[in-house]
PDB file of C-alpha atoms in Angstrom:
ATOM      1  CA  MET Q   1       7.510 -38.420   4.894  1.00  0.00           C
ATOM      2  CA  SER Q   2      10.189 -35.960   3.542  1.00  0.00           C
ATOM      3  CA  LYS Q   3      11.376 -36.990  -0.165  1.00  0.00           C
ATOM      4  CA  THR Q   4      15.368 -36.005   0.518  1.00  0.00           C
ATOM      5  CA  THR Q   5      17.953 -38.922   0.838  1.00  0.00           C
ATOM      6  CA  SER Q   6      20.806 -39.532  -0.012  1.00  0.00           C
ATOM      7  CA  SER Q   7      20.703 -42.930  -1.596  1.00  0.00           C
ATOM      8  CA  LEU Q   8      17.976 -44.485  -3.631  1.00  0.00           C
ATOM      9  CA  ASP Q   9      16.982 -46.294  -0.588  1.00  0.00           C
ATOM     10  CA  ILE Q  10      14.095 -44.902   0.517  1.00  0.00           C
ATOM     11  CA  HIS Q  11      10.525 -45.280   1.608  1.00  0.00           C
ATOM     12  CA  TYR Q  12       9.286 -43.722  -1.732  1.00  0.00           C
ATOM     13  CA  ASP Q  13       9.115 -46.047  -4.447  1.00  0.00           C
ATOM     14  CA  GLU Q  14       7.651 -46.882  -8.121  1.00  0.00           C
ATOM     15  CA  LYS Q  15       4.413 -46.976  -7.026  1.00  0.00           C
ATOM     16  CA  ASP Q  16       4.550 -43.433  -5.512  1.00  0.00           C
ATOM     17  CA  ILE Q  17       5.946 -42.524  -8.736  1.00  0.00           C
ATOM     18  CA  HIS Q  18       3.412 -44.368 -10.891  1.00  0.00           C
ATOM     19  CA  ASN Q  19       0.286 -42.862  -8.193  1.00  0.00           C
ATOM     20  CA  GLU Q  20       1.533 -39.420  -8.535  1.00  0.00           C
ATOM     21  CA  LEU Q  21       1.479 -39.521 -12.546  1.00  0.00           C
ATOM     22  CA  LEU Q  22      -1.692 -40.556 -13.114  1.00  0.00           C
ATOM     23  CA  ALA Q  23      -2.750 -37.648 -10.269  1.00  0.00           C
ATOM     24  CA  ASP Q  24      -0.395 -35.251 -12.775  1.00  0.00           C
ATOM     25  CA  LEU Q  25      -2.129 -36.515 -16.244  1.00  0.00           C
ATOM     26  CA  ILE Q  26      -5.763 -36.224 -14.068  1.00  0.00           C
ATOM     27  CA  THR Q  27      -5.782 -33.066 -12.568  1.00  0.00           C
ATOM     28  CA  GLY Q  28      -3.689 -31.106 -14.899  1.00  0.00           C
ATOM     29  CA  PHE Q  29      -4.800 -32.182 -18.768  1.00  0.00           C
ATOM     30  CA  PHE Q  30      -8.370 -31.908 -18.416  1.00  0.00           C
ATOM     31  CA  GLY Q  31      -9.740 -28.089 -18.078  1.00  0.00           C
ATOM     32  CA  LYS Q  32     -12.527 -27.017 -19.704  1.00  0.00           C
ATOM     33  CA  ASN Q  33     -10.118 -23.645 -20.721  1.00  0.00           C
ATOM     34  CA  GLY Q  34      -7.217 -22.446 -22.175  1.00  0.00           C
ATOM     35  CA  LYS Q  35      -5.333 -25.546 -23.861  1.00  0.00           C
ATOM     36  CA  THR Q  36      -6.671 -28.098 -22.327  1.00  0.00           C
ATOM     37  CA  LYS Q  37     -10.050 -27.283 -23.769  1.00  0.00           C
ATOM     38  CA  GLY Q  38     -11.268 -30.326 -25.338  1.00  0.00           C
ATOM     39  CA  ASN Q  39      -9.285 -32.594 -24.357  1.00  0.00           C
ATOM     40  CA  ILE Q  40     -11.467 -35.220 -22.320  1.00  0.00           C
ATOM     41  CA  VAL Q  41     -13.125 -35.227 -25.428  1.00  0.00           C
ATOM     42  CA  ARG Q  42     -10.077 -36.433 -27.512  1.00  0.00           C
ATOM     43  CA  TRP Q  43      -9.479 -38.490 -24.928  1.00  0.00           C
ATOM     44  CA  LYS Q  44     -13.151 -40.135 -24.968  1.00  0.00           C
ATOM     45  CA  MET Q  45     -12.519 -40.681 -28.797  1.00  0.00           C
ATOM     46  CA  HIS Q  46      -9.804 -42.997 -28.228  1.00  0.00           C
ATOM     47  CA  PHE Q  47     -10.331 -44.158 -24.788  1.00  0.00           C
ATOM     48  CA  ARG Q  48     -12.976 -45.696 -26.992  1.00  0.00           C
ATOM     49  CA  LYS Q  49      -9.840 -48.406 -28.728  1.00  0.00           C
ATOM     50  CA  TYR Q  50      -8.837 -49.589 -25.809  1.00  0.00           C
ATOM     51  CA  CYS Q  51     -12.543 -49.935 -24.337  1.00  0.00           C
ATOM     52  CA  PRO Q  52     -14.907 -51.562 -25.448  1.00  0.00           C
ATOM     53  CA  LEU Q  53     -17.750 -51.328 -22.751  1.00  0.00           C
ATOM     54  CA  PRO Q  54     -20.358 -48.337 -23.685  1.00  0.00           C
ATOM     55  CA  SER Q  55     -20.896 -47.173 -19.714  1.00  0.00           C
ATOM     56  CA  GLN Q  56     -16.939 -46.052 -20.002  1.00  0.00           C
ATOM     57  CA  GLN Q  57     -18.168 -43.646 -21.959  1.00  0.00           C
ATOM     58  CA  GLY Q  58     -20.066 -41.962 -19.678  1.00  0.00           C
ATOM     59  CA  CYS Q  59     -17.537 -43.062 -16.877  1.00  0.00           C
ATOM     60  CA  SER Q  60     -14.899 -39.661 -15.457  1.00  0.00           C
ATOM     61  CA  VAL Q  61     -11.739 -39.521 -17.452  1.00  0.00           C
ATOM     62  CA  MET Q  62     -10.863 -40.532 -13.302  1.00  0.00           C
ATOM     63  CA  GLU Q  63     -12.765 -43.376 -13.488  1.00  0.00           C
ATOM     64  CA  ASN Q  64     -11.118 -44.802 -17.510  1.00  0.00           C
ATOM     65  CA  PHE Q  65      -8.041 -44.503 -15.045  1.00  0.00           C
ATOM     66  CA  ASN Q  66      -9.804 -46.795 -13.243  1.00  0.00           C
ATOM     67  CA  TYR Q  67     -10.655 -48.882 -16.224  1.00  0.00           C
ATOM     68  CA  LEU Q  68      -6.825 -49.084 -17.594  1.00  0.00           C
ATOM     69  CA  GLU Q  69      -5.496 -50.124 -14.429  1.00  0.00           C
ATOM     70  CA  ARG Q  70      -7.764 -53.172 -13.707  1.00  0.00           C
ATOM     71  CA  SER Q  71      -7.734 -53.924 -16.763  1.00  0.00           C
ATOM     72  CA  GLY Q  72      -3.729 -54.299 -17.019  1.00  0.00           C
ATOM     73  CA  LEU Q  73      -3.292 -52.382 -19.351  1.00  0.00           C
ATOM     74  CA  ILE Q  74      -1.722 -49.487 -17.448  1.00  0.00           C
ATOM     75  CA  ALA Q  75       0.850 -50.035 -14.400  1.00  0.00           C
ATOM     76  CA  VAL Q  76       3.442 -49.151 -12.344  1.00  0.00           C
ATOM     77  CA  GLY Q  77       5.622 -48.698 -15.383  1.00  0.00           C
ATOM     78  CA  LYS Q  78       3.632 -49.590 -18.432  1.00  0.00           C
ATOM     79  CA  TYR Q  79       2.288 -46.650 -20.316  1.00  0.00           C
ATOM     80  CA  ASP Q  80       2.496 -47.623 -23.309  1.00  0.00           C
ATOM     81  CA  ILE Q  81      -1.612 -46.727 -24.099  1.00  0.00           C
ATOM     82  CA  LEU Q  82      -0.847 -44.134 -22.081  1.00  0.00           C
ATOM     83  CA  GLU Q  83       1.233 -42.728 -24.587  1.00  0.00           C
ATOM     84  CA  ASN Q  84      -0.680 -43.371 -27.643  1.00  0.00           C
ATOM     85  CA  ILE Q  85      -4.131 -41.884 -26.007  1.00  0.00           C
ATOM     86  CA  PHE Q  86      -2.086 -38.353 -25.556  1.00  0.00           C
ATOM     87  CA  ARG Q  87      -0.530 -38.249 -28.415  1.00  0.00           C
ATOM     88  CA  PHE Q  88      -3.807 -37.704 -30.170  1.00  0.00           C
ATOM     89  CA  VAL Q  89      -5.055 -35.470 -26.618  1.00  0.00           C
ATOM     90  CA  ASP Q  90      -2.102 -33.907 -25.699  1.00  0.00           C
ATOM     91  CA  GLU Q  91       1.402 -33.636 -26.328  1.00  0.00           C
ATOM     92  CA  ARG Q  92       2.729 -32.255 -23.782  1.00  0.00           C
ATOM     93  CA  ALA Q  93       1.660 -34.974 -21.351  1.00  0.00           C
ATOM     94  CA  LEU Q  94       4.293 -36.637 -22.767  1.00  0.00           C
ATOM     95  CA  CYS Q  95       6.896 -35.074 -21.113  1.00  0.00           C
ATOM     96  CA  ASN Q  96       5.082 -36.276 -18.121  1.00  0.00           C
ATOM     97  CA  ILE Q  97       4.935 -39.495 -19.049  1.00  0.00           C
ATOM     98  CA  LYS Q  98       8.710 -39.792 -19.823  1.00  0.00           C
ATOM     99  CA  ASP Q  99      10.149 -39.013 -16.443  1.00  0.00           C
ATOM    100  CA  ALA Q 100       7.972 -40.888 -14.837  1.00  0.00           C
ATOM    101  CA  SER Q 101       9.423 -43.644 -16.849  1.00  0.00           C
ATOM    102  CA  GLN Q 102      12.833 -42.897 -16.489  1.00  0.00           C
ATOM    103  CA  MET Q 103      12.431 -42.304 -12.523  1.00  0.00           C
ATOM    104  CA  ILE Q 104      10.773 -46.570 -11.996  1.00  0.00           C
ATOM    105  CA  ASN Q 105      13.489 -47.870 -14.528  1.00  0.00           C
ATOM    106  CA  ALA Q 106      16.632 -46.047 -12.417  1.00  0.00           C
ATOM    107  CA  ILE Q 107      14.486 -47.653  -9.480  1.00  0.00           C
ATOM    108  CA  LYS Q 108      14.242 -50.915 -10.523  1.00  0.00           C
ATOM    109  CA  SER Q 109      17.528 -51.669 -12.492  1.00  0.00           C
ATOM    110  CA  THR Q 110      20.188 -49.699  -9.849  1.00  0.00           C
ATOM    111  CA  SER Q 111      20.087 -50.130  -5.552  1.00  0.00           C
ATOM    112  CA  SER Q 112      21.668 -49.208  -2.984  1.00  0.00           C
ATOM    113  CA  ASP Q 113      24.920 -49.098  -4.452  1.00  0.00           C
ATOM    114  CA  ALA Q 114      23.841 -47.226  -6.989  1.00  0.00           C
ATOM    115  CA  ARG Q 115      25.676 -44.282  -6.545  1.00  0.00           C
ATOM    116  CA  ALA Q 116      29.089 -46.831  -6.674  1.00  0.00           C
ATOM    117  CA  THR Q 117      28.177 -48.589 -10.334  1.00  0.00           C
ATOM    118  CA  GLY Q 118      27.724 -45.043 -12.415  1.00  0.00           C
ATOM    119  CA  TYR Q 119      23.837 -44.237 -12.052  1.00  0.00           C
ATOM    120  CA  ASP Q 120      23.480 -40.512 -12.128  1.00  0.00           C
ATOM    121  CA  PHE Q 121      20.291 -37.869 -11.939  1.00  0.00           C
ATOM    122  CA  PHE Q 122      20.619 -35.199 -13.937  1.00  0.00           C
ATOM    123  CA  ALA Q 123      18.624 -31.439 -15.332  1.00  0.00           C
ATOM    124  CA  GLU Q 124      19.715 -28.472 -17.757  1.00  0.00           C
ATOM    125  CA  ILE Q 125      18.667 -25.189 -17.456  1.00  0.00           C
ATOM    126  CA  ILE Q 126      19.554 -23.374 -20.221  1.00  0.00           C
ATOM    127  CA  ILE Q 127      19.591 -19.842 -20.112  1.00  0.00           C
ATOM    128  CA  LYS Q 128      18.744 -18.728 -23.460  1.00  0.00           C
ATOM    129  CA  MET Q 129      19.238 -15.181 -24.501  1.00  0.00           C
ATOM    130  CA  SER Q 130      17.529 -12.914 -27.532  1.00  0.00           C
ATOM    131  CA  ARG Q 131      20.099 -10.632 -28.092  1.00  0.00           C
ATOM    132  CA  ARG Q 132      22.735 -12.613 -28.822  1.00  0.00           C
ATOM    133  CA  CYS Q 133      26.577 -12.258 -28.502  1.00  0.00           C
ATOM    134  CA  PRO Q 134      27.791 -16.113 -28.905  1.00  0.00           C
ATOM    135  CA  ALA Q 135      30.934 -15.525 -28.307  1.00  0.00           C
ATOM    136  CA  ILE Q 136      30.569 -13.182 -25.674  1.00  0.00           C
ATOM    137  CA  GLU Q 137      28.082 -16.263 -24.164  1.00  0.00           C
ATOM    138  CA  GLN Q 138      30.712 -18.819 -24.471  1.00  0.00           C
ATOM    139  CA  GLN Q 139      33.211 -17.410 -22.788  1.00  0.00           C
ATOM    140  CA  LEU Q 140      31.488 -16.185 -19.950  1.00  0.00           C
ATOM    141  CA  THR Q 141      30.377 -19.420 -19.535  1.00  0.00           C
ATOM    142  CA  TYR Q 142      33.825 -21.322 -19.568  1.00  0.00           C
ATOM    143  CA  ILE Q 143      34.605 -18.876 -16.877  1.00  0.00           C
ATOM    144  CA  LEU Q 144      32.031 -19.643 -14.056  1.00  0.00           C
ATOM    145  CA  ASN Q 145      32.505 -22.875 -14.905  1.00  0.00           C
ATOM    146  CA  ASN Q 146      35.611 -23.108 -13.635  1.00  0.00           C
ATOM    147  CA  PHE Q 147      35.012 -20.572 -10.994  1.00  0.00           C
ATOM    148  CA  VAL Q 148      32.286 -23.691  -8.992  1.00  0.00           C
ATOM    149  CA  SER Q 149      34.851 -25.605 -10.297  1.00  0.00           C
ATOM    150  CA  GLY Q 150      37.399 -24.386  -8.219  1.00  0.00           C
ATOM    151  CA  LEU Q 151      35.281 -23.636  -5.418  1.00  0.00           C
ATOM    152  CA  GLU Q 152      34.689 -27.729  -5.531  1.00  0.00           C
ATOM    153  CA  ASP Q 153      38.354 -27.905  -4.996  1.00  0.00           C
ATOM    154  CA  ALA Q 154      38.700 -25.599  -3.094  1.00  0.00           C
ATOM    155  CA  LEU Q 155      37.795 -28.029   0.229  1.00  0.00           C
ATOM    156  CA  SER Q 156      40.207 -30.865  -1.347  1.00  0.00           C
ATOM    157  CA  PRO Q 157      42.058 -32.599   1.814  1.00  0.00           C
ATOM    158  CA  ARG Q 158      45.140 -31.827  -0.552  1.00  0.00           C
ATOM    159  CA  PHE Q 159      44.050 -28.247   0.465  1.00  0.00           C
ATOM    160  CA  GLN Q 160      44.489 -27.700   4.508  1.00  0.00           C
ATOM    161  CA  LEU Q 161      42.529 -24.525   6.514  1.00  0.00           C
ATOM    162  CA  PRO Q 162      45.035 -22.243   8.599  1.00  0.00           C
ATOM    163  CA  PRO Q 163      45.555 -24.057  12.313  1.00  0.00           C
ATOM    164  CA  PHE Q 164      43.118 -21.617  13.539  1.00  0.00           C
ATOM    165  CA  TYR Q 165      39.555 -22.448  12.134  1.00  0.00           C
ATOM    166  CA  PHE Q 166      37.789 -25.639  14.046  1.00  0.00           C
ATOM    167  CA  THR Q 167      34.971 -26.804  11.879  1.00  0.00           C
ATOM    168  CA  HIS Q 168      35.660 -29.761  10.140  1.00  0.00           C
ATOM    169  CA  GLN Q 169      36.256 -29.348   5.919  1.00  0.00           C
ATOM    170  CA  SER Q 170      32.976 -32.006   5.484  1.00  0.00           C
ATOM    171  CA  ARG Q 171      30.551 -29.856   6.938  1.00  0.00           C
ATOM    172  CA  ILE Q 172      31.226 -26.588   4.983  1.00  0.00           C
ATOM    173  CA  CYS Q 173      29.771 -25.596   1.966  1.00  0.00           C
ATOM    174  CA  PRO Q 174      32.487 -23.339  -0.571  1.00  0.00           C
ATOM    175  CA  ILE Q 175      29.916 -21.474  -2.457  1.00  0.00           C
ATOM    176  CA  GLU Q 176      27.844 -19.658   0.716  1.00  0.00           C
ATOM    177  CA  THR Q 177      31.476 -19.561   2.291  1.00  0.00           C
ATOM    178  CA  GLY Q 178      32.488 -17.782  -1.200  1.00  0.00           C
ATOM    179  CA  LEU Q 179      29.087 -15.212  -1.179  1.00  0.00           C
ATOM    180  CA  LYS Q 180      30.011 -14.106   2.926  1.00  0.00           C
ATOM    181  CA  ILE Q 181      33.128 -13.448   2.160  1.00  0.00           C
ATOM    182  CA  MET Q 182      31.666 -11.281  -0.817  1.00  0.00           C
ATOM    183  CA  LYS Q 183      29.599 -10.152   1.210  1.00  0.00           C
ATOM    184  CA  GLY Q 184      32.225  -8.588   3.791  1.00  0.00           C
ATOM    185  CA  THR Q 185      30.548 -11.040   6.308  1.00  0.00           C
ATOM    186  CA  GLU Q 186      33.193 -13.952   6.997  1.00  0.00           C
ATOM    187  CA  ARG Q 187      37.076 -12.961   6.778  1.00  0.00           C
ATOM    188  CA  PRO Q 188      38.971 -14.564   3.594  1.00  0.00           C
ATOM    189  CA  ASP Q 189      42.240 -15.427   5.210  1.00  0.00           C
ATOM    190  CA  ARG Q 190      39.962 -18.885   7.716  1.00  0.00           C
ATOM    191  CA  PHE Q 191      39.243 -19.495   3.995  1.00  0.00           C
ATOM    192  CA  PRO Q 192      42.254 -18.725   1.413  1.00  0.00           C
ATOM    193  CA  HIS Q 193      41.383 -21.171  -1.214  1.00  0.00           C
ATOM    194  CA  ILE Q 194      37.279 -19.809  -1.750  1.00  0.00           C
ATOM    195  CA  TRP Q 195      39.074 -16.598  -1.114  1.00  0.00           C
ATOM    196  CA  LYS Q 196      41.953 -17.482  -3.535  1.00  0.00           C
ATOM    197  CA  THR Q 197      39.284 -19.824  -6.350  1.00  0.00           C
ATOM    198  CA  THR Q 198      37.533 -16.138  -5.499  1.00  0.00           C
ATOM    199  CA  ASN Q 199      40.120 -13.643  -6.418  1.00  0.00           C
ATOM    200  CA  SER Q 200      40.734 -14.754  -9.306  1.00  0.00           C
ATOM    201  CA  THR Q 201      37.366 -15.370 -11.060  1.00  0.00           C
ATOM    202  CA  LEU Q 202      37.288 -11.321  -9.846  1.00  0.00           C
ATOM    203  CA  LYS Q 203      40.121 -10.053 -12.414  1.00  0.00           C
ATOM    204  CA  THR Q 204      39.714 -12.778 -15.089  1.00  0.00           C
ATOM    205  CA  LEU Q 205      35.925 -11.677 -14.888  1.00  0.00           C
ATOM    206  CA  THR Q 206      37.318  -7.682 -14.413  1.00  0.00           C
ATOM    207  CA  ASN Q 207      39.910  -8.246 -17.443  1.00  0.00           C
ATOM    208  CA  PHE Q 208      36.919  -9.968 -19.237  1.00  0.00           C
ATOM    209  CA  ILE Q 209      34.401  -7.595 -19.668  1.00  0.00           C
ATOM    210  CA  SER Q 210      36.855  -3.942 -19.334  1.00  0.00           C
ATOM    211  CA  ASN Q 211      36.241  -4.197 -23.616  1.00  0.00           C
ATOM    212  CA  TYR Q 212      32.601  -3.744 -23.067  1.00  0.00           C
ATOM    213  CA  ASN Q 213      30.999  -2.636 -19.422  1.00  0.00           C
ATOM    214  CA  LYS Q 214      33.121   1.041 -17.723  1.00  0.00           C
ATOM    215  CA  ASP Q 215      33.225  -0.185 -14.414  1.00  0.00           C
ATOM    216  CA  ALA Q 216      34.217  -3.441 -15.252  1.00  0.00           C
ATOM    217  CA  SER Q 217      36.009  -4.031 -11.337  1.00  0.00           C
ATOM    218  CA  ARG Q 218      32.312  -2.429  -9.286  1.00  0.00           C
ATOM    219  CA  SER Q 219      30.289  -5.157 -12.008  1.00  0.00           C
ATOM    220  CA  SER Q 220      32.627  -8.664 -11.703  1.00  0.00           C
ATOM    221  CA  LYS Q 221      31.718  -8.183  -8.103  1.00  0.00           C
ATOM    222  CA  ILE Q 222      28.158  -7.722  -8.435  1.00  0.00           C
ATOM    223  CA  ILE Q 223      28.131 -11.004 -10.897  1.00  0.00           C
ATOM    224  CA  VAL Q 224      29.852 -12.946  -9.117  1.00  0.00           C
ATOM    225  CA  GLN Q 225      27.515 -12.540  -5.709  1.00  0.00           C
ATOM    226  CA  THR Q 226      24.749 -12.488  -7.325  1.00  0.00           C
ATOM    227  CA  LEU Q 227      25.981 -16.369  -9.629  1.00  0.00           C
ATOM    228  CA  LEU Q 228      26.713 -17.193  -5.656  1.00  0.00           C
ATOM    229  CA  MET Q 229      23.531 -16.186  -4.657  1.00  0.00           C
ATOM    230  CA  PHE Q 230      21.730 -17.881  -7.380  1.00  0.00           C
ATOM    231  CA  LEU Q 231      23.979 -21.532  -6.240  1.00  0.00           C
ATOM    232  CA  TYR Q 232      23.657 -21.324  -2.550  1.00  0.00           C
ATOM    233  CA  ASN Q 233      19.188 -21.194  -3.433  1.00  0.00           C
ATOM    234  CA  LEU Q 234      19.752 -24.670  -5.988  1.00  0.00           C
ATOM    235  CA  LYS Q 235      21.551 -26.612  -2.879  1.00  0.00           C
ATOM    236  CA  GLN Q 236      19.093 -24.866  -0.466  1.00  0.00           C
ATOM    237  CA  LYS Q 237      15.754 -25.132  -2.460  1.00  0.00           C
ATOM    238  CA  TYR Q 238      16.793 -27.692  -4.657  1.00  0.00           C
ATOM    239  CA  ASN Q 239      19.458 -30.517  -2.895  1.00  0.00           C
ATOM    240  CA  VAL Q 240      21.493 -29.197  -5.808  1.00  0.00           C
ATOM    241  CA  LYS Q 241      24.249 -31.412  -5.722  1.00  0.00           C
ATOM    242  CA  ARG Q 242      26.775 -29.881  -8.426  1.00  0.00           C
ATOM    243  CA  TRP Q 243      26.372 -28.082 -11.321  1.00  0.00           C
ATOM    244  CA  ARG Q 244      28.628 -28.102 -14.021  1.00  0.00           C
ATOM    245  CA  PHE Q 245      28.071 -24.516 -17.140  1.00  0.00           C
ATOM    246  CA  LEU Q 246      28.492 -26.364 -20.373  1.00  0.00           C
ATOM    247  CA  TRP Q 247      28.218 -24.474 -23.540  1.00  0.00           C
ATOM    248  CA  ASN Q 248      26.495 -26.444 -25.757  1.00  0.00           C
ATOM    249  CA  GLU Q 249      24.664 -23.296 -28.746  1.00  0.00           C
ATOM    250  CA  TYR Q 250      23.659 -21.377 -25.502  1.00  0.00           C
ATOM    251  CA  MET Q 251      24.737 -21.772 -22.136  1.00  0.00           C
ATOM    252  CA  VAL Q 252      23.825 -24.535 -19.551  1.00  0.00           C
ATOM    253  CA  ILE Q 253      24.247 -25.264 -16.411  1.00  0.00           C
ATOM    254  CA  SER Q 254      23.523 -28.993 -15.493  1.00  0.00           C
ATOM    255  CA  VAL Q 255      23.111 -29.861 -12.656  1.00  0.00           C
ATOM    256  CA  GLU Q 256      23.344 -33.705 -10.181  1.00  0.00           C
ATOM    257  CA  PHE Q 257      21.325 -35.234  -7.347  1.00  0.00           C
ATOM    258  CA  ASP Q 258      21.425 -37.835  -4.930  1.00  0.00           C
ATOM    259  CA  ASN Q 259      17.773 -39.427  -6.498  1.00  0.00           C
ATOM    260  CA  PRO Q 260      15.504 -38.966  -8.986  1.00  0.00           C
ATOM    261  CA  PHE Q 261      12.781 -37.970  -6.193  1.00  0.00           C
ATOM    262  CA  ASP Q 262      14.897 -34.523  -5.397  1.00  0.00           C
ATOM    263  CA  LEU Q 263      15.139 -33.989  -9.464  1.00  0.00           C
ATOM    264  CA  ARG Q 264      11.328 -35.344  -9.624  1.00  0.00           C
ATOM    265  CA  ALA Q 265      10.452 -31.885  -7.411  1.00  0.00           C
ATOM    266  CA  PHE Q 266      13.733 -30.400  -9.053  1.00  0.00           C
ATOM    267  CA  LEU Q 267      11.515 -30.441 -11.810  1.00  0.00           C
ATOM    268  CA  ARG Q 268       7.711 -29.794 -11.060  1.00  0.00           C
ATOM    269  CA  CYS Q 269       9.427 -26.823  -9.483  1.00  0.00           C
ATOM    270  CA  SER Q 270      10.263 -25.652 -12.855  1.00  0.00           C
ATOM    271  CA  TYR Q 271       7.838 -22.436 -13.120  1.00  0.00           C
ATOM    272  CA  LEU Q 272       9.607 -20.639 -10.199  1.00  0.00           C
ATOM    273  CA  LEU Q 273      13.275 -21.692 -10.609  1.00  0.00           C
ATOM    274  CA  ARG Q 274      12.766 -19.951 -14.075  1.00  0.00           C
ATOM    275  CA  GLU Q 275      11.806 -16.596 -12.575  1.00  0.00           C
ATOM    276  CA  ASP Q 276      15.329 -17.077 -10.041  1.00  0.00           C
ATOM    277  CA  THR Q 277      17.003 -18.083 -13.828  1.00  0.00           C
ATOM    278  CA  ARG Q 278      15.489 -14.823 -14.748  1.00  0.00           C
ATOM    279  CA  ASP Q 279      16.180 -12.857 -12.643  1.00  0.00           C
ATOM    280  CA  SER Q 280      19.773 -13.209 -11.641  1.00  0.00           C
ATOM    281  CA  PHE Q 281      21.052 -14.056 -15.351  1.00  0.00           C
ATOM    282  CA  HIS Q 282      19.475 -10.963 -16.415  1.00  0.00           C
ATOM    283  CA  LEU Q 283      21.377  -9.105 -13.681  1.00  0.00           C
ATOM    284  CA  ILE Q 284      24.438 -11.346 -15.008  1.00  0.00           C
ATOM    285  CA  PHE Q 285      24.298 -10.123 -18.324  1.00  0.00           C
ATOM    286  CA  ASP Q 286      23.155  -6.623 -17.511  1.00  0.00           C
ATOM    287  CA  HIS Q 287      26.828  -5.945 -15.786  1.00  0.00           C
ATOM    288  CA  VAL Q 288      29.056  -7.897 -18.449  1.00  0.00           C
ATOM    289  CA  ASN Q 289      27.683  -5.147 -21.226  1.00  0.00           C
ATOM    290  CA  ASP Q 290      26.858  -1.404 -21.288  1.00  0.00           C
ATOM    291  CA  ILE Q 291      24.058  -1.463 -23.755  1.00  0.00           C
ATOM    292  CA  ARG Q 292      20.995  -3.316 -21.082  1.00  0.00           C
ATOM    293  CA  LEU Q 293      20.092  -6.529 -23.222  1.00  0.00           C
ATOM    294  CA  ALA Q 294      16.295  -8.295 -23.204  1.00  0.00           C
ATOM    295  CA  ILE Q 295      14.844 -10.880 -20.566  1.00  0.00           C
ATOM    296  CA  PRO Q 296      16.394 -14.146 -21.319  1.00  0.00           C
ATOM    297  CA  TYR Q 297      14.251 -17.011 -21.403  1.00  0.00           C
ATOM    298  CA  ILE Q 298      14.705 -20.026 -19.492  1.00  0.00           C
ATOM    299  CA  GLU Q 299      14.092 -23.602 -20.174  1.00  0.00           C
ATOM    300  CA  ILE Q 300      14.686 -26.183 -17.858  1.00  0.00           C
ATOM    301  CA  LYS Q 301      14.326 -30.101 -18.879  1.00  0.00           C
ATOM    302  CA  ASN Q 302      15.321 -33.862 -17.636  1.00  0.00           C
ATOM    303  CA  ALA Q 303      18.492 -34.741 -18.277  1.00  0.00           C
ATOM    304  CA  SER Q 304      17.740 -37.753 -18.023  1.00  0.00           C
ATOM    305  CA  ILE Q 305      20.168 -41.094 -16.418  1.00  0.00           C
ATOM    306  CA  GLN Q 306      23.100 -41.054 -17.711  1.00  0.00           C
ATOM    307  CA  ASN Q 307      25.713 -43.555 -17.155  1.00  0.00           C
ATOM    308  CA  ILE Q 308      29.060 -41.408 -17.536  1.00  0.00           C
ATOM    309  CA  PRO Q 309      30.781 -40.961 -14.062  1.00  0.00           C
ATOM    310  CA  TRP Q 310      31.331 -37.341 -12.788  1.00  0.00           C
ATOM    311  CA  ARG Q 311      34.735 -37.199 -12.832  1.00  0.00           C
ATOM    312  CA  SER Q 312      34.723 -38.014 -16.469  1.00  0.00           C
ATOM    313  CA  GLN Q 313      32.785 -34.553 -17.104  1.00  0.00           C
ATOM    314  CA  LYS Q 314      34.768 -33.035 -14.814  1.00  0.00           C
ATOM    315  CA  SER Q 315      38.001 -34.100 -16.977  1.00  0.00           C
ATOM    316  CA  TYR Q 316      36.060 -33.652 -20.618  1.00  0.00           C
ATOM    317  CA  LEU Q 317      34.953 -30.267 -19.385  1.00  0.00           C
ATOM    318  CA  ILE Q 318      38.573 -28.823 -18.245  1.00  0.00           C
ATOM    319  CA  HIS Q 319      38.874 -30.153 -21.479  1.00  0.00           C
ATOM    320  CA  GLN Q 320      36.692 -27.867 -23.380  1.00  0.00           C
ATOM    321  CA  THR Q 321      37.209 -24.873 -22.261  1.00  0.00           C
ATOM    322  CA  CYS Q 322      41.436 -25.040 -23.009  1.00  0.00           C
ATOM    323  CA  SER Q 323      41.095 -25.620 -26.515  1.00  0.00           C
TER     324      SER Q 323
END
């Protein structure tokens, strides 16, 4: 079965998330080496507060979990006992438990028309530079956000494609099209609004980084192409629906998903995503400034389920950018 879907009316349910959580906890936090060394002993010491049977002390962790389920101490969406134990065993597991709880609660409290009632699924990619110039980072954040917002609006129904183009606008990905234009494999005149947005961003970037970079025109093209490739991969690999660039002490990429399962898959692939993000934004910042900067640190986290309409967020971002 595929987890890719456009609504919450899907084959995967709360029980699937519950089973995946238990499997992650059992297999991921009870090793014999590294950070998990000693976790089994700590588990046994705190597990016995909830299990009076001496025989369970000699059983495996998986059998202990089965006991907690049979006893009704843990169930789908009911993880207070697990949280109490893992606070003493390995606090990293609390993030797994929190993520699963949020997704289960979302499915329980929403239906297939969750989008219409304003439920959204977000994650954040935070780009932390070690050798910093916050003023430059902040301005670059606003430029990139205006760019991606402009690309999203470029295929608005109020903008019509040239009459000689016969593909329906709903089938066109502005990120992919912008990337093709930058690579020279697509004609700009076929997509004038996408090209206008892209060209305007190139000019803005060139003007902005010319104070720090001797070859600002060439570097602007590399920045735009690198960004478009990064966003295209986000869409293809992780089913990201939308993105926005925010400034909150650091550059933050807020990404939105159609359903909790895409969000969950995104978070589970965070190791690979951190590498992609680090490489892409190291290259981007290298071309903002002639001074070679250290490789950025990337943090990825669940931004929880927010009851904020996307359009309201967009208006807020535009206000922030202009203020």
